[in-house]
Amino acid sequence: MPELPEVETIRRDLRPRLLGRRIESVHVLRGSVLECSARKLRAALAGATVRELRRLGKVL
């Protein structure tokens, strides 16, 4: 498990590369962590544009 400063560094590095990019597909590895079904998540995100990249604890 990465430490919090490492996760923040990764977020900062990824942010300029991802902002404004279109989400082409969504792959769910652990559906148990979702508050909705994987199908609903895919439908909601596929084709959307990345507007922000945030961190909640050690999760991006």
Short mmCIF file of C-alpha atoms in Angstrom, two decimals:
data_model
loop_
_atom_site.label_atom_id
_atom_site.label_comp_id
_atom_site.label_asym_id
_atom_site.label_seq_id
_atom_site.Cartn_x
_atom_site.Cartn_y
_atom_site.Cartn_z
CA MET A 1 0.00 0.00 0.00
CA PRO A 2 1.49 3.38 -0.98
CA GLU A 3 1.93 6.09 1.63
CA LEU A 4 -0.21 9.23 1.49
CA PRO A 5 2.55 11.52 0.10
CA GLU A 6 3.13 9.04 -2.74
CA VAL A 7 -0.56 9.01 -3.63
CA GLU A 8 -0.65 12.81 -3.68
CA THR A 9 2.43 12.90 -5.93
CA ILE A 10 0.76 10.46 -8.34
CA ARG A 11 -2.42 12.58 -8.34
CA ARG A 12 -0.43 15.72 -9.15
CA ASP A 13 1.45 13.95 -11.94
CA LEU A 14 -1.70 12.44 -13.49
CA ARG A 15 -3.90 15.55 -13.23
CA PRO A 16 -2.50 17.52 -16.19
CA ARG A 17 -2.41 14.37 -18.32
CA LEU A 18 -6.04 13.41 -17.63
CA LEU A 19 -7.98 16.67 -17.35
CA GLY A 20 -10.13 17.24 -20.41
CA ARG A 21 -9.66 13.68 -21.69
CA ARG A 22 -12.63 11.54 -22.69
CA ILE A 23 -13.33 8.31 -20.77
CA GLU A 24 -13.54 5.55 -23.37
CA SER A 25 -14.26 2.58 -21.12
CA VAL A 26 -14.53 1.59 -17.46
CA HIS A 27 -13.11 -1.60 -15.95
CA VAL A 28 -14.36 -2.52 -12.47
CA LEU A 29 -11.96 -4.78 -10.58
CA ARG A 30 -13.76 -4.89 -7.21
CA GLY A 31 -17.47 -4.21 -7.50
CA SER A 32 -17.82 -4.63 -3.73
CA VAL A 33 -16.38 -1.14 -3.18
CA LEU A 34 -19.03 0.54 -5.36
CA GLU A 35 -22.22 2.15 -4.09
CA CYS A 36 -23.96 1.22 -7.36
CA SER A 37 -23.73 -1.60 -9.87
CA ALA A 38 -20.76 -1.83 -12.22
CA ARG A 39 -23.17 -1.55 -15.14
CA LYS A 40 -24.56 1.77 -13.85
CA LEU A 41 -21.07 3.11 -13.27
CA ARG A 42 -19.99 2.20 -16.81
CA ALA A 43 -23.12 3.82 -18.27
CA ALA A 44 -22.55 7.00 -16.26
CA LEU A 45 -18.85 7.39 -17.05
CA ALA A 46 -18.31 6.06 -20.58
CA GLY A 47 -18.00 9.04 -22.90
CA ALA A 48 -17.71 11.57 -20.06
CA THR A 49 -14.85 14.05 -19.77
CA VAL A 50 -12.43 14.09 -16.83
CA ARG A 51 -13.02 17.42 -15.09
CA GLU A 52 -11.01 16.86 -11.90
CA LEU A 53 -8.78 14.28 -10.24
CA ARG A 54 -9.26 14.11 -6.47
CA ARG A 55 -7.91 12.05 -3.64
CA LEU A 56 -9.82 10.77 -0.59
CA GLY A 57 -7.23 9.42 1.79
CA LYS A 58 -5.16 6.98 -0.24
CA VAL A 59 -7.82 6.55 -2.94
CA LEU A 60 -7.80 8.51 -6.21
#
